[in-house]
mmCIF file with all atom_site columns, C-alpha atoms in Angstrom:
data_model
loop_
_atom_site.group_PDB
_atom_site.id
_atom_site.type_symbol
_atom_site.label_atom_id
_atom_site.label_alt_id
_atom_site.label_comp_id
_atom_site.label_asym_id
_atom_site.label_entity_id
_atom_site.label_seq_id
_atom_site.pdbx_PDB_ins_code
_atom_site.Cartn_x
_atom_site.Cartn_y
_atom_site.Cartn_z
_atom_site.occupancy
_atom_site.B_iso_or_equiv
_atom_site.pdbx_formal_charge
_atom_site.auth_seq_id
_atom_site.auth_comp_id
_atom_site.auth_asym_id
_atom_site.auth_atom_id
_atom_site.pdbx_PDB_model_num
ATOM 1   C CA . LYS A 1 1   ? -19.547 18.994 -28.744 1.00 65.00 ? 37  LYS A CA 1
ATOM 2   C CA . GLN A 1 2   ? -20.416 21.559 -26.060 1.00 68.00 ? 38  GLN A CA 1
ATOM 3   C CA . GLN A 1 3   ? -23.452 19.458 -25.114 1.00 72.00 ? 39  GLN A CA 1
ATOM 4   C CA . SER A 1 4   ? -21.195 16.422 -24.644 1.00 82.00 ? 40  SER A CA 1
ATOM 5   C CA . SER A 1 5   ? -18.880 18.408 -22.378 1.00 80.00 ? 41  SER A CA 1
ATOM 6   C CA . ILE A 1 6   ? -21.818 19.619 -20.283 1.00 76.00 ? 42  ILE A CA 1
ATOM 7   C CA . HIS A 1 7   ? -23.104 16.051 -20.013 1.00 90.00 ? 43  HIS A CA 1
ATOM 8   C CA . LYS A 1 8   ? -19.668 14.774 -18.898 1.00 94.00 ? 44  LYS A CA 1
ATOM 9   C CA . ASN A 1 9   ? -19.395 17.528 -16.299 1.00 95.00 ? 45  ASN A CA 1
ATOM 10  C CA . THR A 1 10  ? -22.847 16.696 -14.943 1.00 95.00 ? 46  THR A CA 1
ATOM 11  C CA . ARG A 1 11  ? -21.961 12.996 -14.773 1.00 96.00 ? 47  ARG A CA 1
ATOM 12  C CA . PHE A 1 12  ? -18.765 13.793 -12.868 1.00 96.00 ? 48  PHE A CA 1
ATOM 13  C CA . ALA A 1 13  ? -20.746 16.000 -10.480 1.00 97.00 ? 49  ALA A CA 1
ATOM 14  C CA . GLN A 1 14  ? -23.170 13.123 -9.935  1.00 97.00 ? 50  GLN A CA 1
ATOM 15  C CA . VAL A 1 15  ? -20.311 10.738 -9.154  1.00 97.00 ? 51  VAL A CA 1
ATOM 16  C CA . LEU A 1 16  ? -18.937 13.218 -6.607  1.00 97.00 ? 52  LEU A CA 1
ATOM 17  C CA . MET A 1 17  ? -22.333 13.509 -4.967  1.00 98.00 ? 53  MET A CA 1
ATOM 18  C CA . TYR A 1 18  ? -22.881 9.730  -4.860  1.00 98.00 ? 54  TYR A CA 1
ATOM 19  C CA . LEU A 1 19  ? -19.463 9.417  -3.176  1.00 98.00 ? 55  LEU A CA 1
ATOM 20  C CA . ALA A 1 20  ? -20.502 12.080 -0.656  1.00 98.00 ? 56  ALA A CA 1
ATOM 21  C CA . ALA A 1 21  ? -23.758 10.195 -0.052  1.00 98.00 ? 57  ALA A CA 1
ATOM 22  C CA . ALA A 1 22  ? -21.922 6.909  0.493   1.00 98.00 ? 58  ALA A CA 1
ATOM 23  C CA . SER A 1 23  ? -19.470 8.590  2.877   1.00 97.00 ? 59  SER A CA 1
ATOM 24  C CA . ALA A 1 24  ? -22.291 10.099 4.924   1.00 97.00 ? 60  ALA A CA 1
ATOM 25  C CA . LEU A 1 25  ? -24.105 6.759  4.989   1.00 98.00 ? 61  LEU A CA 1
ATOM 26  C CA . PHE A 1 26  ? -20.989 4.960  6.255   1.00 97.00 ? 62  PHE A CA 1
ATOM 27  C CA . ALA A 1 27  ? -20.430 7.712  8.829   1.00 96.00 ? 63  ALA A CA 1
ATOM 28  C CA . GLY A 1 28  ? -23.995 7.155  10.044  1.00 96.00 ? 64  GLY A CA 1
ATOM 29  C CA . VAL A 1 29  ? -23.384 3.438  10.403  1.00 97.00 ? 65  VAL A CA 1
ATOM 30  C CA . GLY A 1 30  ? -20.134 4.160  12.256  1.00 95.00 ? 66  GLY A CA 1
ATOM 31  C CA . ALA A 1 31  ? -21.937 6.543  14.584  1.00 95.00 ? 67  ALA A CA 1
ATOM 32  C CA . ILE A 1 32  ? -24.099 3.729  15.935  1.00 95.00 ? 68  ILE A CA 1
ATOM 33  C CA . ALA A 1 33  ? -21.184 2.556  18.087  1.00 93.00 ? 69  ALA A CA 1
ATOM 34  C CA . ASN A 1 34  ? -20.822 6.083  19.482  1.00 91.00 ? 70  ASN A CA 1
ATOM 35  C CA . ILE A 1 35  ? -24.429 5.985  20.656  1.00 93.00 ? 71  ILE A CA 1
ATOM 36  C CA . THR A 1 36  ? -24.139 2.601  22.318  1.00 90.00 ? 72  THR A CA 1
ATOM 37  C CA . ASP A 1 37  ? -20.857 3.577  24.011  1.00 91.00 ? 73  ASP A CA 1
ATOM 38  C CA . ALA A 1 38  ? -21.887 7.129  24.966  1.00 89.00 ? 74  ALA A CA 1
ATOM 39  C CA . ALA A 1 39  ? -22.378 8.335  28.499  1.00 89.00 ? 75  ALA A CA 1
ATOM 40  C CA . GLY A 1 40  ? -25.921 9.410  29.306  1.00 90.00 ? 76  GLY A CA 1
ATOM 41  C CA . ALA A 1 41  ? -25.021 13.088 29.009  1.00 88.00 ? 77  ALA A CA 1
ATOM 42  C CA . VAL A 1 42  ? -24.130 12.785 25.319  1.00 91.00 ? 78  VAL A CA 1
ATOM 43  C CA . VAL A 1 43  ? -26.465 10.066 24.001  1.00 93.00 ? 79  VAL A CA 1
ATOM 44  C CA . VAL A 1 44  ? -28.857 12.626 22.500  1.00 94.00 ? 80  VAL A CA 1
ATOM 45  C CA . VAL A 1 45  ? -25.994 14.545 20.861  1.00 93.00 ? 81  VAL A CA 1
ATOM 46  C CA . GLU A 1 46  ? -24.639 11.339 19.327  1.00 93.00 ? 82  GLU A CA 1
ATOM 47  C CA . LEU A 1 47  ? -28.116 10.329 18.160  1.00 95.00 ? 83  LEU A CA 1
ATOM 48  C CA . TRP A 1 48  ? -28.609 13.767 16.602  1.00 95.00 ? 84  TRP A CA 1
ATOM 49  C CA . ARG A 1 49  ? -25.233 13.417 14.881  1.00 94.00 ? 85  ARG A CA 1
ATOM 50  C CA . MET A 1 50  ? -26.071 9.973  13.486  1.00 96.00 ? 86  MET A CA 1
ATOM 51  C CA . ILE A 1 51  ? -29.437 11.116 12.139  1.00 97.00 ? 87  ILE A CA 1
ATOM 52  C CA . GLY A 1 52  ? -27.668 14.118 10.593  1.00 97.00 ? 88  GLY A CA 1
ATOM 53  C CA . PHE A 1 53  ? -25.346 11.749 8.710   1.00 97.00 ? 89  PHE A CA 1
ATOM 54  C CA . TYR A 1 54  ? -28.333 9.838  7.344   1.00 98.00 ? 90  TYR A CA 1
ATOM 55  C CA . THR A 1 55  ? -30.158 13.044 6.445   1.00 98.00 ? 91  THR A CA 1
ATOM 56  C CA . PHE A 1 56  ? -27.158 14.341 4.525   1.00 98.00 ? 92  PHE A CA 1
ATOM 57  C CA . ALA A 1 57  ? -26.667 10.953 2.847   1.00 98.00 ? 93  ALA A CA 1
ATOM 58  C CA . ALA A 1 58  ? -30.218 11.321 1.533   1.00 98.00 ? 94  ALA A CA 1
ATOM 59  C CA . LEU A 1 59  ? -29.701 14.952 0.487   1.00 98.00 ? 95  LEU A CA 1
ATOM 60  C CA . PHE A 1 60  ? -26.443 14.131 -1.303  1.00 98.00 ? 96  PHE A CA 1
ATOM 61  C CA . ALA A 1 61  ? -28.101 11.186 -3.082  1.00 98.00 ? 97  ALA A CA 1
ATOM 62  C CA . LEU A 1 62  ? -30.993 13.445 -4.106  1.00 97.00 ? 98  LEU A CA 1
ATOM 63  C CA . LEU A 1 63  ? -28.554 16.004 -5.526  1.00 98.00 ? 99  LEU A CA 1
ATOM 64  C CA . ALA A 1 64  ? -26.649 13.228 -7.314  1.00 97.00 ? 100 ALA A CA 1
ATOM 65  C CA . TYR A 1 65  ? -29.818 11.786 -8.815  1.00 97.00 ? 101 TYR A CA 1
ATOM 66  C CA . ASN A 1 66  ? -31.087 15.191 -9.949  1.00 96.00 ? 102 ASN A CA 1
ATOM 67  C CA . PRO A 1 67  ? -28.436 17.925 -9.718  1.00 95.00 ? 103 PRO A CA 1
ATOM 68  C CA . ARG A 1 68  ? -30.851 20.455 -11.232 1.00 91.00 ? 104 ARG A CA 1
ATOM 69  C CA . ILE A 1 69  ? -33.474 19.869 -8.538  1.00 91.00 ? 105 ILE A CA 1
ATOM 70  C CA . GLY A 1 70  ? -33.097 23.455 -7.429  1.00 88.00 ? 106 GLY A CA 1
ATOM 71  C CA . ARG A 1 71  ? -30.502 25.914 -6.314  1.00 95.00 ? 107 ARG A CA 1
ATOM 72  C CA . ALA A 1 72  ? -32.124 26.268 -2.899  1.00 96.00 ? 108 ALA A CA 1
ATOM 73  C CA . VAL A 1 73  ? -31.202 22.708 -1.920  1.00 97.00 ? 109 VAL A CA 1
ATOM 74  C CA . TRP A 1 74  ? -27.595 23.308 -2.970  1.00 98.00 ? 110 TRP A CA 1
ATOM 75  C CA . VAL A 1 75  ? -27.500 26.593 -1.021  1.00 98.00 ? 111 VAL A CA 1
ATOM 76  C CA . ILE A 1 76  ? -28.842 24.914 2.121   1.00 97.00 ? 112 ILE A CA 1
ATOM 77  C CA . VAL A 1 77  ? -26.404 21.999 1.946   1.00 98.00 ? 113 VAL A CA 1
ATOM 78  C CA . ILE A 1 78  ? -23.384 24.158 1.067   1.00 98.00 ? 114 ILE A CA 1
ATOM 79  C CA . GLY A 1 79  ? -24.370 26.693 3.733   1.00 98.00 ? 115 GLY A CA 1
ATOM 80  C CA . ASN A 1 80  ? -24.542 23.992 6.407   1.00 98.00 ? 116 ASN A CA 1
ATOM 81  C CA . LYS A 1 81  ? -21.126 22.584 5.552   1.00 97.00 ? 117 LYS A CA 1
ATOM 82  C CA . LEU A 1 82  ? -19.602 26.057 5.254   1.00 98.00 ? 118 LEU A CA 1
ATOM 83  C CA . ALA A 1 83  ? -21.019 27.085 8.643   1.00 98.00 ? 119 ALA A CA 1
ATOM 84  C CA . LEU A 1 84  ? -19.541 23.968 10.268  1.00 97.00 ? 120 LEU A CA 1
ATOM 85  C CA . SER A 1 85  ? -16.184 24.651 8.595   1.00 97.00 ? 121 SER A CA 1
ATOM 86  C CA . ILE A 1 86  ? -16.140 28.212 9.896   1.00 97.00 ? 122 ILE A CA 1
ATOM 87  C CA . ALA A 1 87  ? -17.095 26.976 13.374  1.00 97.00 ? 123 ALA A CA 1
ATOM 88  C CA . GLY A 1 88  ? -14.148 24.588 13.230  1.00 96.00 ? 124 GLY A CA 1
ATOM 89  C CA . LEU A 1 89  ? -11.803 27.426 12.289  1.00 95.00 ? 125 LEU A CA 1
ATOM 90  C CA . LEU A 1 90  ? -13.102 29.571 15.154  1.00 96.00 ? 126 LEU A CA 1
ATOM 91  C CA . LEU A 1 91  ? -12.792 26.723 17.672  1.00 96.00 ? 127 LEU A CA 1
ATOM 92  C CA . MET A 1 92  ? -9.473  25.224 16.608  1.00 94.00 ? 128 MET A CA 1
ATOM 93  C CA . GLY A 1 93  ? -7.445  27.395 18.958  1.00 90.00 ? 129 GLY A CA 1
ATOM 94  C CA . ASN A 1 94  ? -9.375  26.158 22.002  1.00 91.00 ? 130 ASN A CA 1
ATOM 95  C CA . SER A 1 95  ? -7.685  22.999 23.285  1.00 87.00 ? 131 SER A CA 1
ATOM 96  C CA . ALA A 1 96  ? -10.755 22.173 25.390  1.00 89.00 ? 132 ALA A CA 1
ATOM 97  C CA . VAL A 1 97  ? -12.840 21.661 22.235  1.00 91.00 ? 133 VAL A CA 1
ATOM 98  C CA . VAL A 1 98  ? -12.529 18.200 20.743  1.00 90.00 ? 134 VAL A CA 1
ATOM 99  C CA . GLY A 1 99  ? -13.306 17.764 17.058  1.00 91.00 ? 135 GLY A CA 1
ATOM 100 C CA . ALA A 1 100 ? -12.673 21.261 15.710  1.00 93.00 ? 136 ALA A CA 1
ATOM 101 C CA . ASN A 1 101 ? -10.093 19.874 13.276  1.00 94.00 ? 137 ASN A CA 1
ATOM 102 C CA . ASP A 1 102 ? -12.647 17.297 12.084  1.00 93.00 ? 138 ASP A CA 1
ATOM 103 C CA . LEU A 1 103 ? -15.019 20.127 11.181  1.00 95.00 ? 139 LEU A CA 1
ATOM 104 C CA . ILE A 1 104 ? -12.297 21.811 9.177   1.00 95.00 ? 140 ILE A CA 1
ATOM 105 C CA . ILE A 1 105 ? -11.162 18.643 7.408   1.00 96.00 ? 141 ILE A CA 1
ATOM 106 C CA . PHE A 1 106 ? -14.438 16.827 6.747   1.00 95.00 ? 142 PHE A CA 1
ATOM 107 C CA . ASP A 1 107 ? -16.950 19.645 6.479   1.00 96.00 ? 143 ASP A CA 1
ATOM 108 C CA . GLY A 1 108 ? -14.411 21.904 4.781   1.00 97.00 ? 144 GLY A CA 1
ATOM 109 C CA . GLY A 1 109 ? -13.685 19.170 2.271   1.00 97.00 ? 145 GLY A CA 1
ATOM 110 C CA . LEU A 1 110 ? -17.393 18.625 1.702   1.00 97.00 ? 146 LEU A CA 1
ATOM 111 C CA . THR A 1 111 ? -17.883 22.357 1.184   1.00 98.00 ? 147 THR A CA 1
ATOM 112 C CA . VAL A 1 112 ? -15.293 22.337 -1.591  1.00 98.00 ? 148 VAL A CA 1
ATOM 113 C CA . LEU A 1 113 ? -16.724 19.135 -3.098  1.00 98.00 ? 149 LEU A CA 1
ATOM 114 C CA . LEU A 1 114 ? -20.248 20.566 -3.064  1.00 98.00 ? 150 LEU A CA 1
ATOM 115 C CA . ILE A 1 115 ? -19.193 23.811 -4.701  1.00 98.00 ? 151 ILE A CA 1
ATOM 116 C CA . VAL A 1 116 ? -17.225 21.955 -7.390  1.00 98.00 ? 152 VAL A CA 1
ATOM 117 C CA . ALA A 1 117 ? -20.094 19.526 -8.043  1.00 97.00 ? 153 ALA A CA 1
ATOM 118 C CA . SER A 1 118 ? -22.661 22.332 -8.254  1.00 97.00 ? 154 SER A CA 1
ATOM 119 C CA . VAL A 1 119 ? -20.522 24.271 -10.735 1.00 96.00 ? 155 VAL A CA 1
ATOM 120 C CA . LEU A 1 120 ? -19.866 21.143 -12.838 1.00 95.00 ? 156 LEU A CA 1
ATOM 121 C CA . ALA A 1 121 ? -23.584 20.350 -12.876 1.00 95.00 ? 157 ALA A CA 1
ATOM 122 C CA . GLY A 1 122 ? -24.354 23.861 -14.115 1.00 95.00 ? 158 GLY A CA 1
ATOM 123 C CA . VAL A 1 123 ? -26.533 24.692 -11.137 1.00 95.00 ? 159 VAL A CA 1
ATOM 124 C CA . TRP A 1 124 ? -25.586 28.383 -11.201 1.00 94.00 ? 160 TRP A CA 1
ATOM 125 C CA . ARG A 1 125 ? -26.071 28.854 -14.967 1.00 90.00 ? 161 ARG A CA 1
ATOM 126 C CA . LYS A 1 126 ? -29.233 30.559 -16.159 1.00 80.00 ? 162 LYS A CA 1
#
């Protein structure tokens, strides 16, 4: 019975990670318009952002496919999203900074999702 519960938790974690992968993939597709519409000064930033979406789509899919691939991958991905969330919190009081709330909402939400998925998948168990 305990084995069945562990299996169900891992499956749920995998579903969460596949949803995160799909979201990042769609964000990457949506970012294409930002590149084509961007002023010359921000084309590289928008390109970097789009490639980041695709990179994280691949990482999330990898973690969904094999949640036990290694704690280091989870730490890197969670650390990235947590760092962006903290940056959003630090920048949200500055009205000149556009997108700070997006960091809090999207990257903060992903941080929570990643932590929940990693716990459900038993990544931190010995």
